[in-house]
Amino acid sequence: MTDHRIILLCVIPLAAGLISIALINRKALSRLVGILSYTMMLGLSLSLLLKITSAADPSDSILVSQMGGWSAPFGISIVFDSLSGLLICAAAAVGLGAYIHSFSVLSPVTERRYYHPLMQFLMFGVNLSFLTGDLFNLFVAFEIMLMASYALLTIGGSKAQLSQAYKYILLNVLASTVFLMAAGMVYGMFGTLNIADLARIVAEIEADDSRSLPTGFKSLAVLFLLVFGLKGAFFPLWFWLPDTYYTVPISIAGLFGGLLTKVGVYTVARLFPLIFASDGTSTILPDGSMLGGTSDIIQVILIVAAAFTMFLAVLGAVSQHHVRRILSVHVISQVGYMVFGIAVMTGNALAGCAFYMIQHMVVKCALFLCCGVMEKHAGTDDLDKLGGLLKRDWFLGVLFFIAAMSLVGLPPLSGFFGKMVIIREGFFEGMWYLGVIGLVTGAITLLSMLKIWSYGYWNPDQAPTTNKPEQVKASCKPAYAAITLLVICALFLGLGAEAVYKVANRAGEQLENPEHYITAVLGDDAYAEVDRLLEERILAELAEPASAGGSEDATTAGEQLTLIESEKEATP
Amino acid sequence: MTMVLAICVAVTFAVSIYLMLGRELKGVAMGVFLLSHAANLSILAMSGSPVMTQAQQQAEDALASGSIEHAVDSPTMKDPPIMIGKYANEDPLAQMVDPLPQALILTAIVISFGVMAFLLTLIVVTNRKTDTIEVADLAEESRKA
């Protein structure tokens, strides 16, 4: 379904960024423009999401806009489906929270150094990477996002920030270069960069018995996995993350922790079920074998990455003794659950992954923002020196506790519903080892969160600080507002999980069946060739045993075909 | 031709990685600059001869050995997009090289200029603040922080 409003999700932050460059010396006005932009994005994405959720037909529920009116494989398509919708909503909420929070922690000098435009350009890049339906455009979106993040990372320019920035920048430059080369190779192999068109070609080749995927297709997939794994901080490629998030101003750390890794995870969730680890149409042939089937080697890599990311990172988090570091290392551990969901690669697991991604964005950002206020109270984030925060500020304690328990996944709160679905799917699909690791990781997560709680809040010793609680509370009003906003979002995700899962399930369904995405972008008859090839192949399979073993059963090939088709529809 | 380009890409890549592993940030910056060149060259290689599907390759071989007389006329897996369809048989267009990779390279060059400018500025600022552009000294600095 065509809807040109979706491009507004990119235009709003871009325009707001440009306007706030002009308003750089007018603090109140630039803040107003920023808040307006985030609220507009949030409102627009929510209304679009509600619109596509109420659409009855799943292929009707993907909004597409072809840029400049060029039809699909030639121009750039912007696609808004349930997954990108959910993520954009969460990104806008997280952005709004971190932005408001920064009013009370950023120094006025830093704020004047183009902080406001950079926040908008970061959102522009993030939204574009969630929306784009074109591989090269995805590269451009990544670069926009990264450029803004480089600048935000070094904003203020303290010695610690400058010396840590190079690690992040160089690794990302390397990853971008590999991405660029891999995108070029995709073009060399298939002659298209449109994601839907690529998915169509791969599905056709898989459906056709006489053709096979080009040599090097798997290695291309591994290259992409390397790139997105580095952005998303998967198992062997996570080392840049804790150091980087440790040095930046806390509200920016909250935004990064919430948003940036999810963009990497999102691209894996988008590209791998659709193209690189394509499950194809997963038709069951009469002899019981699966057609297509998930690509083995890629799935193995994803499983290993998920297991190690979850478990090793949570051990790393427990061993840390600074609140910021614990939270940063936890970002990695939680990414493991999302990779788990992608590795299982069934519709339900992908739905769980989508849900987990949005809840983690909100909750993780809320925790970082709480950490910012804790630092304001105590002047440090060292757990040895913190203490008595609950007595000083019970409201902050309540907010932190809700967010921390959501992260752990205690039942009525949001983390539970994400983990439950992913782990259950893992057990169903025979990946019990991942499920067990997930459960153990959850327990250790609880331990590390209780560590912050008991040292920081319950510990009766007062932190050696000169700040009076009333002063801090008065100066941090925007911060409290921001944290409250995010915690309310987290509570909604937990208590209203059923409603959110309605959207997430549809996202999973769309990811699992490439057909919806392909027909939405390329037109209704784009998938006909795949269907024809599949039908041909099934008929050929049916004809073979019939000629070999005589007519032992009376059903004709045609009847069996309709039987299979109805089975296919019955098991979405 | 593809082989020459491939070797160029490999050498450029190797040199840039070597530079990036150096002890001074100037060298690192040069490495980043070369890295983007390597990527651009590899994309340029993609605009070369079209990649054929298996069936087309067989048909092509058959044509060469003389067992059939006319080439099979179907789009290759990597025909330039604007040449698929009604222009496929017209000669001048068929001799054109695929323009899209060059458009991609142009975009990538601009982006890498941006990154490069940022990186050089960052190095200058780092030098002003810490009086060093040695990687080892910076690591010392961050350990103190």
mmCIF file with all atom_site columns, C-alpha atoms in Angstrom, chain A residues 1-149:
data_model
loop_
_atom_site.group_PDB
_atom_site.id
_atom_site.type_symbol
_atom_site.label_atom_id
_atom_site.label_alt_id
_atom_site.label_comp_id
_atom_site.label_asym_id
_atom_site.label_entity_id
_atom_site.label_seq_id
_atom_site.pdbx_PDB_ins_code
_atom_site.Cartn_x
_atom_site.Cartn_y
_atom_site.Cartn_z
_atom_site.occupancy
_atom_site.B_iso_or_equiv
_atom_site.pdbx_formal_charge
_atom_site.auth_seq_id
_atom_site.auth_comp_id
_atom_site.auth_asym_id
_atom_site.auth_atom_id
_atom_site.pdbx_PDB_model_num
ATOM 1   C CA . MET A 1 1   ? 0.000  0.000  0.000   1.00 0.00 ? 1   MET A CA 1
ATOM 2   C CA . THR A 1 2   ? 1.422  3.352  -0.958  1.00 0.00 ? 2   THR A CA 1
ATOM 3   C CA . ASP A 1 3   ? 1.556  6.026  1.679   1.00 0.00 ? 3   ASP A CA 1
ATOM 4   C CA . HIS A 1 4   ? 3.904  8.936  1.188   1.00 0.00 ? 4   HIS A CA 1
ATOM 5   C CA . ARG A 1 5   ? 3.581  10.140 4.755   1.00 0.00 ? 5   ARG A CA 1
ATOM 6   C CA . ILE A 1 6   ? 6.249  7.689  5.900   1.00 0.00 ? 6   ILE A CA 1
ATOM 7   C CA . ILE A 1 7   ? 9.036  9.795  4.433   1.00 0.00 ? 7   ILE A CA 1
ATOM 8   C CA . LEU A 1 8   ? 8.004  12.513 6.899   1.00 0.00 ? 8   LEU A CA 1
ATOM 9   C CA . LEU A 1 9   ? 9.626  10.372 9.584   1.00 0.00 ? 9   LEU A CA 1
ATOM 10  C CA . CYS A 1 10  ? 12.951 11.242 7.933   1.00 0.00 ? 10  CYS A CA 1
ATOM 11  C CA . VAL A 1 11  ? 12.044 14.774 6.885   1.00 0.00 ? 11  VAL A CA 1
ATOM 12  C CA . ILE A 1 12  ? 10.966 15.928 10.360  1.00 0.00 ? 12  ILE A CA 1
ATOM 13  C CA . PRO A 1 13  ? 14.319 15.328 12.112  1.00 0.00 ? 13  PRO A CA 1
ATOM 14  C CA . LEU A 1 14  ? 16.234 16.641 9.107   1.00 0.00 ? 14  LEU A CA 1
ATOM 15  C CA . ALA A 1 15  ? 14.231 19.860 9.029   1.00 0.00 ? 15  ALA A CA 1
ATOM 16  C CA . ALA A 1 16  ? 14.399 20.232 12.808  1.00 0.00 ? 16  ALA A CA 1
ATOM 17  C CA . GLY A 1 17  ? 18.155 19.735 12.671  1.00 0.00 ? 17  GLY A CA 1
ATOM 18  C CA . LEU A 1 18  ? 18.593 22.409 10.037  1.00 0.00 ? 18  LEU A CA 1
ATOM 19  C CA . ILE A 1 19  ? 16.345 24.825 11.913  1.00 0.00 ? 19  ILE A CA 1
ATOM 20  C CA . SER A 1 20  ? 18.229 24.305 15.151  1.00 0.00 ? 20  SER A CA 1
ATOM 21  C CA . ILE A 1 21  ? 21.519 25.078 13.404  1.00 0.00 ? 21  ILE A CA 1
ATOM 22  C CA . ALA A 1 22  ? 20.064 28.510 12.712  1.00 0.00 ? 22  ALA A CA 1
ATOM 23  C CA . LEU A 1 23  ? 18.882 28.797 16.322  1.00 0.00 ? 23  LEU A CA 1
ATOM 24  C CA . ILE A 1 24  ? 22.167 27.633 17.797  1.00 0.00 ? 24  ILE A CA 1
ATOM 25  C CA . ASN A 1 25  ? 22.488 30.535 20.242  1.00 0.00 ? 25  ASN A CA 1
ATOM 26  C CA . ARG A 1 26  ? 18.849 30.535 21.336  1.00 0.00 ? 26  ARG A CA 1
ATOM 27  C CA . LYS A 1 27  ? 18.776 27.786 23.941  1.00 0.00 ? 27  LYS A CA 1
ATOM 28  C CA . ALA A 1 28  ? 15.066 27.750 24.733  1.00 0.00 ? 28  ALA A CA 1
ATOM 29  C CA . LEU A 1 29  ? 14.036 27.867 21.093  1.00 0.00 ? 29  LEU A CA 1
ATOM 30  C CA . SER A 1 30  ? 16.344 25.035 20.018  1.00 0.00 ? 30  SER A CA 1
ATOM 31  C CA . ARG A 1 31  ? 15.070 22.897 22.877  1.00 0.00 ? 31  ARG A CA 1
ATOM 32  C CA . LEU A 1 32  ? 11.510 23.618 21.822  1.00 0.00 ? 32  LEU A CA 1
ATOM 33  C CA . VAL A 1 33  ? 12.242 22.672 18.207  1.00 0.00 ? 33  VAL A CA 1
ATOM 34  C CA . GLY A 1 34  ? 13.905 19.450 19.363  1.00 0.00 ? 34  GLY A CA 1
ATOM 35  C CA . ILE A 1 35  ? 11.041 18.420 21.638  1.00 0.00 ? 35  ILE A CA 1
ATOM 36  C CA . LEU A 1 36  ? 8.508  19.267 18.921  1.00 0.00 ? 36  LEU A CA 1
ATOM 37  C CA . SER A 1 37  ? 10.389 17.162 16.400  1.00 0.00 ? 37  SER A CA 1
ATOM 38  C CA . TYR A 1 38  ? 10.570 14.111 18.682  1.00 0.00 ? 38  TYR A CA 1
ATOM 39  C CA . THR A 1 39  ? 6.906  14.402 19.665  1.00 0.00 ? 39  THR A CA 1
ATOM 40  C CA . MET A 1 40  ? 5.864  14.713 16.036  1.00 0.00 ? 40  MET A CA 1
ATOM 41  C CA . MET A 1 41  ? 7.877  11.642 15.098  1.00 0.00 ? 41  MET A CA 1
ATOM 42  C CA . LEU A 1 42  ? 6.360  9.720  17.979  1.00 0.00 ? 42  LEU A CA 1
ATOM 43  C CA . GLY A 1 43  ? 2.829  10.774 17.106  1.00 0.00 ? 43  GLY A CA 1
ATOM 44  C CA . LEU A 1 44  ? 3.188  10.134 13.398  1.00 0.00 ? 44  LEU A CA 1
ATOM 45  C CA . SER A 1 45  ? 4.812  6.728  13.799  1.00 0.00 ? 45  SER A CA 1
ATOM 46  C CA . LEU A 1 46  ? 2.193  5.674  16.357  1.00 0.00 ? 46  LEU A CA 1
ATOM 47  C CA . SER A 1 47  ? -0.670 6.700  14.078  1.00 0.00 ? 47  SER A CA 1
ATOM 48  C CA . LEU A 1 48  ? 0.883  4.911  11.090  1.00 0.00 ? 48  LEU A CA 1
ATOM 49  C CA . LEU A 1 49  ? 1.496  1.826  13.216  1.00 0.00 ? 49  LEU A CA 1
ATOM 50  C CA . LEU A 1 50  ? -2.114 1.776  14.395  1.00 0.00 ? 50  LEU A CA 1
ATOM 51  C CA . LYS A 1 51  ? -3.240 2.168  10.810  1.00 0.00 ? 51  LYS A CA 1
ATOM 52  C CA . ILE A 1 52  ? -1.272 -0.832 9.531   1.00 0.00 ? 52  ILE A CA 1
ATOM 53  C CA . THR A 1 53  ? -2.187 -2.950 12.526  1.00 0.00 ? 53  THR A CA 1
ATOM 54  C CA . SER A 1 54  ? -5.875 -2.461 11.883  1.00 0.00 ? 54  SER A CA 1
ATOM 55  C CA . ALA A 1 55  ? -5.479 -3.557 8.247   1.00 0.00 ? 55  ALA A CA 1
ATOM 56  C CA . ALA A 1 56  ? -6.897 -7.044 7.914   1.00 0.00 ? 56  ALA A CA 1
ATOM 57  C CA . ASP A 1 57  ? -4.617 -8.445 5.227   1.00 0.00 ? 57  ASP A CA 1
ATOM 58  C CA . PRO A 1 58  ? -0.952 -8.861 6.253   1.00 0.00 ? 58  PRO A CA 1
ATOM 59  C CA . SER A 1 59  ? 0.350  -7.817 2.849   1.00 0.00 ? 59  SER A CA 1
ATOM 60  C CA . ASP A 1 60  ? -1.858 -4.729 3.039   1.00 0.00 ? 60  ASP A CA 1
ATOM 61  C CA . SER A 1 61  ? -0.144 -3.728 6.233   1.00 0.00 ? 61  SER A CA 1
ATOM 62  C CA . ILE A 1 62  ? 3.168  -2.682 4.707   1.00 0.00 ? 62  ILE A CA 1
ATOM 63  C CA . LEU A 1 63  ? 3.363  0.951  3.675   1.00 0.00 ? 63  LEU A CA 1
ATOM 64  C CA . VAL A 1 64  ? 5.642  1.770  0.766   1.00 0.00 ? 64  VAL A CA 1
ATOM 65  C CA . SER A 1 65  ? 6.755  5.009  -0.785  1.00 0.00 ? 65  SER A CA 1
ATOM 66  C CA . GLN A 1 66  ? 8.838  5.015  -3.957  1.00 0.00 ? 66  GLN A CA 1
ATOM 67  C CA . MET A 1 67  ? 11.190 7.986  -3.918  1.00 0.00 ? 67  MET A CA 1
ATOM 68  C CA . GLY A 1 68  ? 10.826 10.337 -6.855  1.00 0.00 ? 68  GLY A CA 1
ATOM 69  C CA . GLY A 1 69  ? 8.185  8.102  -8.372  1.00 0.00 ? 69  GLY A CA 1
ATOM 70  C CA . TRP A 1 70  ? 10.726 5.645  -9.763  1.00 0.00 ? 70  TRP A CA 1
ATOM 71  C CA . SER A 1 71  ? 9.214  2.193  -9.637  1.00 0.00 ? 71  SER A CA 1
ATOM 72  C CA . ALA A 1 72  ? 10.639 -0.367 -7.299  1.00 0.00 ? 72  ALA A CA 1
ATOM 73  C CA . PRO A 1 73  ? 13.854 -2.060 -8.379  1.00 0.00 ? 73  PRO A CA 1
ATOM 74  C CA . PHE A 1 74  ? 15.154 1.148  -10.039 1.00 0.00 ? 74  PHE A CA 1
ATOM 75  C CA . GLY A 1 75  ? 14.454 3.822  -7.477  1.00 0.00 ? 75  GLY A CA 1
ATOM 76  C CA . ILE A 1 76  ? 14.835 3.835  -3.732  1.00 0.00 ? 76  ILE A CA 1
ATOM 77  C CA . SER A 1 77  ? 11.939 2.374  -1.818  1.00 0.00 ? 77  SER A CA 1
ATOM 78  C CA . ILE A 1 78  ? 11.029 3.467  1.680   1.00 0.00 ? 78  ILE A CA 1
ATOM 79  C CA . VAL A 1 79  ? 9.166  0.710  3.490   1.00 0.00 ? 79  VAL A CA 1
ATOM 80  C CA . PHE A 1 80  ? 7.256  0.944  6.740   1.00 0.00 ? 80  PHE A CA 1
ATOM 81  C CA . ASP A 1 81  ? 6.223  -2.432 8.086   1.00 0.00 ? 81  ASP A CA 1
ATOM 82  C CA . SER A 1 82  ? 5.326  -3.513 11.598  1.00 0.00 ? 82  SER A CA 1
ATOM 83  C CA . LEU A 1 83  ? 8.925  -4.097 12.679  1.00 0.00 ? 83  LEU A CA 1
ATOM 84  C CA . SER A 1 84  ? 10.213 -0.730 11.485  1.00 0.00 ? 84  SER A CA 1
ATOM 85  C CA . GLY A 1 85  ? 7.103  0.920  12.883  1.00 0.00 ? 85  GLY A CA 1
ATOM 86  C CA . LEU A 1 86  ? 7.628  -0.542 16.336  1.00 0.00 ? 86  LEU A CA 1
ATOM 87  C CA . LEU A 1 87  ? 11.289 0.398  16.339  1.00 0.00 ? 87  LEU A CA 1
ATOM 88  C CA . ILE A 1 88  ? 10.684 3.950  15.135  1.00 0.00 ? 88  ILE A CA 1
ATOM 89  C CA . CYS A 1 89  ? 8.070  4.482  17.848  1.00 0.00 ? 89  CYS A CA 1
ATOM 90  C CA . ALA A 1 90  ? 10.473 3.208  20.493  1.00 0.00 ? 90  ALA A CA 1
ATOM 91  C CA . ALA A 1 91  ? 13.351 5.218  19.021  1.00 0.00 ? 91  ALA A CA 1
ATOM 92  C CA . ALA A 1 92  ? 11.305 8.416  19.108  1.00 0.00 ? 92  ALA A CA 1
ATOM 93  C CA . ALA A 1 93  ? 10.264 7.763  22.723  1.00 0.00 ? 93  ALA A CA 1
ATOM 94  C CA . VAL A 1 94  ? 13.843 7.001  23.758  1.00 0.00 ? 94  VAL A CA 1
ATOM 95  C CA . GLY A 1 95  ? 15.125 10.025 21.869  1.00 0.00 ? 95  GLY A CA 1
ATOM 96  C CA . LEU A 1 96  ? 12.570 12.261 23.564  1.00 0.00 ? 96  LEU A CA 1
ATOM 97  C CA . GLY A 1 97  ? 13.512 10.893 26.983  1.00 0.00 ? 97  GLY A CA 1
ATOM 98  C CA . ALA A 1 98  ? 17.256 11.250 26.507  1.00 0.00 ? 98  ALA A CA 1
ATOM 99  C CA . TYR A 1 99  ? 16.813 14.702 25.000  1.00 0.00 ? 99  TYR A CA 1
ATOM 100 C CA . ILE A 1 100 ? 14.738 16.053 27.879  1.00 0.00 ? 100 ILE A CA 1
ATOM 101 C CA . HIS A 1 101 ? 17.107 14.436 30.377  1.00 0.00 ? 101 HIS A CA 1
ATOM 102 C CA . SER A 1 102 ? 20.075 16.179 28.807  1.00 0.00 ? 102 SER A CA 1
ATOM 103 C CA . PHE A 1 103 ? 18.657 19.596 29.778  1.00 0.00 ? 103 PHE A CA 1
ATOM 104 C CA . SER A 1 104 ? 19.622 18.901 33.365  1.00 0.00 ? 104 SER A CA 1
ATOM 105 C CA . VAL A 1 105 ? 22.993 17.186 32.876  1.00 0.00 ? 105 VAL A CA 1
ATOM 106 C CA . LEU A 1 106 ? 24.680 18.824 29.874  1.00 0.00 ? 106 LEU A CA 1
ATOM 107 C CA . SER A 1 107 ? 26.738 21.935 30.493  1.00 0.00 ? 107 SER A CA 1
ATOM 108 C CA . PRO A 1 108 ? 25.514 25.035 28.614  1.00 0.00 ? 108 PRO A CA 1
ATOM 109 C CA . VAL A 1 109 ? 28.806 25.190 26.699  1.00 0.00 ? 109 VAL A CA 1
ATOM 110 C CA . THR A 1 110 ? 28.390 21.655 25.392  1.00 0.00 ? 110 THR A CA 1
ATOM 111 C CA . GLU A 1 111 ? 24.825 22.358 24.500  1.00 0.00 ? 111 GLU A CA 1
ATOM 112 C CA . ARG A 1 112 ? 25.843 25.285 22.340  1.00 0.00 ? 112 ARG A CA 1
ATOM 113 C CA . ARG A 1 113 ? 28.309 23.141 20.409  1.00 0.00 ? 113 ARG A CA 1
ATOM 114 C CA . TYR A 1 114 ? 25.685 21.959 17.952  1.00 0.00 ? 114 TYR A CA 1
ATOM 115 C CA . TYR A 1 115 ? 24.265 19.408 20.368  1.00 0.00 ? 115 TYR A CA 1
ATOM 116 C CA . HIS A 1 116 ? 20.671 20.000 19.226  1.00 0.00 ? 116 HIS A CA 1
ATOM 117 C CA . PRO A 1 117 ? 21.243 19.582 15.476  1.00 0.00 ? 117 PRO A CA 1
ATOM 118 C CA . LEU A 1 118 ? 23.379 16.494 16.094  1.00 0.00 ? 118 LEU A CA 1
ATOM 119 C CA . MET A 1 119 ? 20.613 14.817 18.081  1.00 0.00 ? 119 MET A CA 1
ATOM 120 C CA . GLN A 1 120 ? 18.236 15.438 15.186  1.00 0.00 ? 120 GLN A CA 1
ATOM 121 C CA . PHE A 1 121 ? 20.656 14.173 12.546  1.00 0.00 ? 121 PHE A CA 1
ATOM 122 C CA . LEU A 1 122 ? 21.250 11.047 14.600  1.00 0.00 ? 122 LEU A CA 1
ATOM 123 C CA . MET A 1 123 ? 17.501 10.411 14.604  1.00 0.00 ? 123 MET A CA 1
ATOM 124 C CA . PHE A 1 124 ? 17.407 11.087 10.876  1.00 0.00 ? 124 PHE A CA 1
ATOM 125 C CA . GLY A 1 125 ? 20.014 8.391  10.266  1.00 0.00 ? 125 GLY A CA 1
ATOM 126 C CA . VAL A 1 126 ? 18.360 5.929  12.636  1.00 0.00 ? 126 VAL A CA 1
ATOM 127 C CA . ASN A 1 127 ? 14.890 6.420  11.138  1.00 0.00 ? 127 ASN A CA 1
ATOM 128 C CA . LEU A 1 128 ? 16.228 6.139  7.610   1.00 0.00 ? 128 LEU A CA 1
ATOM 129 C CA . SER A 1 129 ? 17.986 2.868  8.397   1.00 0.00 ? 129 SER A CA 1
ATOM 130 C CA . PHE A 1 130 ? 14.771 1.488  9.863   1.00 0.00 ? 130 PHE A CA 1
ATOM 131 C CA . LEU A 1 131 ? 12.778 2.577  6.822   1.00 0.00 ? 131 LEU A CA 1
ATOM 132 C CA . THR A 1 132 ? 14.943 2.085  3.796   1.00 0.00 ? 132 THR A CA 1
ATOM 133 C CA . GLY A 1 133 ? 14.310 -0.739 1.374   1.00 0.00 ? 133 GLY A CA 1
ATOM 134 C CA . ASP A 1 134 ? 17.606 -0.435 -0.463  1.00 0.00 ? 134 ASP A CA 1
ATOM 135 C CA . LEU A 1 135 ? 21.001 -1.784 0.539   1.00 0.00 ? 135 LEU A CA 1
ATOM 136 C CA . PHE A 1 136 ? 23.065 1.164  -0.617  1.00 0.00 ? 136 PHE A CA 1
ATOM 137 C CA . ASN A 1 137 ? 20.656 3.602  0.932   1.00 0.00 ? 137 ASN A CA 1
ATOM 138 C CA . LEU A 1 138 ? 21.078 1.617  4.138   1.00 0.00 ? 138 LEU A CA 1
ATOM 139 C CA . PHE A 1 139 ? 24.798 2.302  3.895   1.00 0.00 ? 139 PHE A CA 1
ATOM 140 C CA . VAL A 1 140 ? 24.107 6.016  3.494   1.00 0.00 ? 140 VAL A CA 1
ATOM 141 C CA . ALA A 1 141 ? 21.716 5.970  6.457   1.00 0.00 ? 141 ALA A CA 1
ATOM 142 C CA . PHE A 1 142 ? 24.358 4.236  8.556   1.00 0.00 ? 142 PHE A CA 1
ATOM 143 C CA . GLU A 1 143 ? 26.881 6.875  7.620   1.00 0.00 ? 143 GLU A CA 1
ATOM 144 C CA . ILE A 1 144 ? 24.520 9.712  8.556   1.00 0.00 ? 144 ILE A CA 1
ATOM 145 C CA . MET A 1 145 ? 23.859 8.053  11.881  1.00 0.00 ? 145 MET A CA 1
ATOM 146 C CA . LEU A 1 146 ? 27.542 7.295  12.503  1.00 0.00 ? 146 LEU A CA 1
ATOM 147 C CA . MET A 1 147 ? 28.702 10.774 11.600  1.00 0.00 ? 147 MET A CA 1
ATOM 148 C CA . ALA A 1 148 ? 26.288 12.267 14.129  1.00 0.00 ? 148 ALA A CA 1
ATOM 149 C CA . SER A 1 149 ? 27.325 9.669  16.685  1.00 0.00 ? 149 SER A CA 1
#
